[in-house]
Amino acid sequence: MLEKEVKILNSLGIHARPASMIVKLASKFDSHIELEKDNVRVNAKSIMGVLMLASEEGDKIKIIANGKDEEEAVKALVELIEKRKFDEE
Amino acid sequence: MKNKIIRGIGVSPSIAMGKAFLYTPKEIILSSKRKKGKIEEEIKLFEKARCLSLRQLRKLKLELKKMKDVQTPRLIDVQLLFLQDPLFLNSVEKRMRNGKESAEEAIINFAKGLEKDFLNIPNSYIAERYSDVKDVISRLLRNLREEEDASLEEFGEIGVAESFTASSVLELSKLGVKGIVSEGGGRTSHFVILAEALGVSTVVGANGITNEIETGDEIIVDGISGVVIIRPDEDTKRRFERKREEAIAIQKEFLEKKFLPATTIDGFSIDISANIELPVEIPLIKEYGAKGVGLLRTEYLFLTSKGIPSEEEQYNFYVKIAESVFPDYVIMRTLDLGGDKVFKMKMQEENPFLGWRGIRFTLSNEEIFRAQLRAMLRASAKGNVRILIPMVSQIEEILRVRELTEKIKKELKEEGILFDENIEIGAMVEIPSVPLMADFFSEVVDFFSLGTNDLTQYTLAVDRGNKKISYLFDQLDPAVITLMKMTVEKAHHNNKWVGVCGDVASDLVALPILLGMEVDELSLPLAFIPQVKEVIRGLSLKECKELLKNIEGKKSAREVREMLKEEILRRFPSFKNILVEVEND
C-alpha cells in the first residue's frame, strides 16, 4: 500500500479531459487505485468517481495505490498530474 | 390541442416539418413493454447494448476527427469511459442479480441516483457534464430497447431536447433528421453552429417544448422566425409547406449567386464576411461566398474540455484560418468570457453581465492574454489579421492593450519572429459608453465592430434570455439605431472604419438602415451570407439613406420594423412568406 499527496496545478482543475486521462492511465495498472480529497475517496478507474471529486486548481489530493504495481502506478499518476499538468500548459 | 405555438429563437434560414421525437427525454423513464427475462438473459441484453453503444461512439469519434474537430471527441471520451466504468457496471449487475431488476430498470435506477450526486457538485462545469452522461445513458437505453442501430423510423424527422451536443447533432443529421428544437442553447452554442453548417433547421430557446411534445407528434420548425408549431392543422401545414418551398427556392437562387459581390443598384459595395468559431467551419467560408472572417470567436478554444490552450495551440488554429482566407482578412476577437459563458468557479458572480467579462477579465489575467495576443501577432505575418477587443467601456482599456501589444512586438522582433507591424486593433461596440465617446475612442482604435446583441442588452437593460421581459429586446429599437448611427458618424469623421458583427446583420429588414449608415462591413453566420448579399444587390444606397432619415421619426421598434418590412416587400415581393410571422393564437 502506497500513498502520495499531489497538488492540482492546471488552472481548470480536473474537468472532463484530465479526468479521462487519469482514468485511462489508472486502468493500465492492476493495483487498486483510489483518489482522496476532503475525506472523500473515489476509485481512480471510475470516470464518475474522478469527476465527482470536482478538484480545482490548488486542491491537494491523495493517491492511494494497493497492489503489485503500486509503485509504478503512483509514479505515473504523479507525473501526469504534477509534472505534465495534463499537457495543458 | 391543435396548432400549439411555442416561440424560440430561429437560427437557420430554413423550415422543417415532420414527426417529432424526444431525443433525450426530460426524465429517463421506463418505456419498454418487454417482459422481464431471466437474470442471465437480462445481463446478456445489457452487455449487447453496451457493446453496440461503444461501437457507435467510437465511430462517431472518428468522424468528428475527420471533420477536424478536436474538442468534441474529448467529451465522447467521457461517454466511452462511462460505459466501462467499474462503478456503473458493478452497480447495474448487482441490481440485476440481487435486485431482480431488468436491464432497463437497473440502468434507470442507477441514473437517477447519479443525477442527484452530480447536481450536488458545486463546480458548475463538472455538474454540466451530467448532460454528457445523460446522453450516453439515453443511447444505451435506445440500443437496449431497439436491439439494433437507431434508424430514422424510430427517430422521426425533428429532434426535440432540453439541449443537444455537437456530436448528437452530427449523428442525427447523418440519420436524415431535418430539424432540431431545444429549450437551451443560443445562437453561438456549438451544436447550433454545427447544425447550421449541416443545413438542419434549428430553433433554440423554445421554453417548455419538452413538456409539450410527445414522440410521434407532428411538428413544424421554422428556423427563420423561431416559431415552433406542435400538431398543426391541415391549413397551417399547407401554409408552412408553401413557406418551406419558397424558402428552399429562394435559398437556391441565393446560392447560385453567392460569389457575386454585394454591390447596390447604384454601385455602393460592402464587404460581407463570416462569423465563425469552430474548425469545421473553415472550409465553408469560401463555399458560402464570404469575404474573409469578420468575427472569429475564440471562446471555443478555452471552453471545451481541454482548459487553457497554449500559445502554440492557439497559433496553429489562428494561422490556419489566416492562410485559408488569404488575401482576405480575419478579425480575431480576444477571449470574451463571463456573462453567459462561465469559465470556471471563480467567475461565478452576482451579476455576470455587468461583471468580470471580456477585456476586464483578460486585462487582469495577463498570462492568458499575453499568450493569446502573441499567438494572434504570430499568425499576422501575412498581414491579413486584425485584433478585436470585446466588452470595451473605457479608453484606458484600449491603451493598456496597445501597451501590452507593443511589448509583445518588441519580444517577437528580438526572437526574430515575423508579424504584422501595423496590425489593426479595434473595439467591440457593446456598451453605450463607446458610441457616446466614439470621437475619443477613434483616437486609439483602428476600427469599430458593432456587437448589436449586447449593445441592445446594455442600452435597454434587457436580458434576452429572460422570457418575462424578452419582448422588450429588439435590435431595431430606435435608441439602439441612434447609438449605431452615432458610432458610424463619429468613426467616419475620424477616418476609422466600422463593421457589424451582431445578429442585426442577418436580419433582412435591417439591411436598408445598415446600408443607409454606410457601415463598411457586415459579418454574419455562414448560412445567412448568400441571402444577405442578394438583398443588398436589390437595394439602392440613395433610397436606404432616405429610409434612414424617415426612421428618425419613429418612436418604437415596432414602428421601425413595420416600415422596413413594407420597404423590403415592395422590392422583393417573393419574400412575402419568409418575412411574415405567425399570428399568435
Tab-separated table of N, CA, C and O in Angstrom, chain B residues 82 203 245 306 345 411 493 516 540:
chain	number	residue	atom	x	y	z
B	82	PHE	N	-17.513	6.088	-19.394
B	82	PHE	CA	-18.680	5.795	-18.569
B	82	PHE	C	-19.172	4.376	-18.827
B	82	PHE	O	-19.506	3.635	-17.906
B	203	VAL	N	-34.321	25.718	-34.052
B	203	VAL	CA	-34.863	26.746	-33.156
B	203	VAL	C	-34.353	26.445	-31.750
B	203	VAL	O	-34.429	25.309	-31.295
B	245	GLU	N	-41.249	25.632	-49.189
B	245	GLU	CA	-40.822	25.504	-50.589
B	245	GLU	C	-40.244	26.815	-51.105
B	245	GLU	O	-39.248	26.825	-51.815
B	306	LYS	N	-10.585	21.028	-22.675
B	306	LYS	CA	-9.140	20.977	-22.586
B	306	LYS	C	-8.531	21.970	-21.599
B	306	LYS	O	-7.385	21.863	-21.192
B	345	MET	N	-15.303	28.186	-11.740
B	345	MET	CA	-15.918	28.533	-10.472
B	345	MET	C	-15.691	29.976	-10.039
B	345	MET	O	-16.573	30.678	-9.637
B	411	GLU	N	9.349	41.868	-28.152
B	411	GLU	CA	9.837	40.497	-27.870
B	411	GLU	C	9.974	39.700	-29.165
B	411	GLU	O	10.988	39.061	-29.415
B	493	HIS	N	-15.966	60.275	-39.424
B	493	HIS	CA	-15.444	61.633	-39.309
B	493	HIS	C	-13.944	61.586	-38.974
B	493	HIS	O	-13.178	62.450	-39.367
B	516	GLY	N	-27.794	52.433	-45.208
B	516	GLY	CA	-28.023	53.874	-45.126
B	516	GLY	C	-26.993	54.564	-44.242
B	516	GLY	O	-26.616	55.704	-44.472
B	540	SER	N	-30.895	50.298	-53.222
B	540	SER	CA	-30.080	51.416	-53.698
B	540	SER	C	-29.665	52.247	-52.493
B	540	SER	O	-30.450	52.452	-51.560
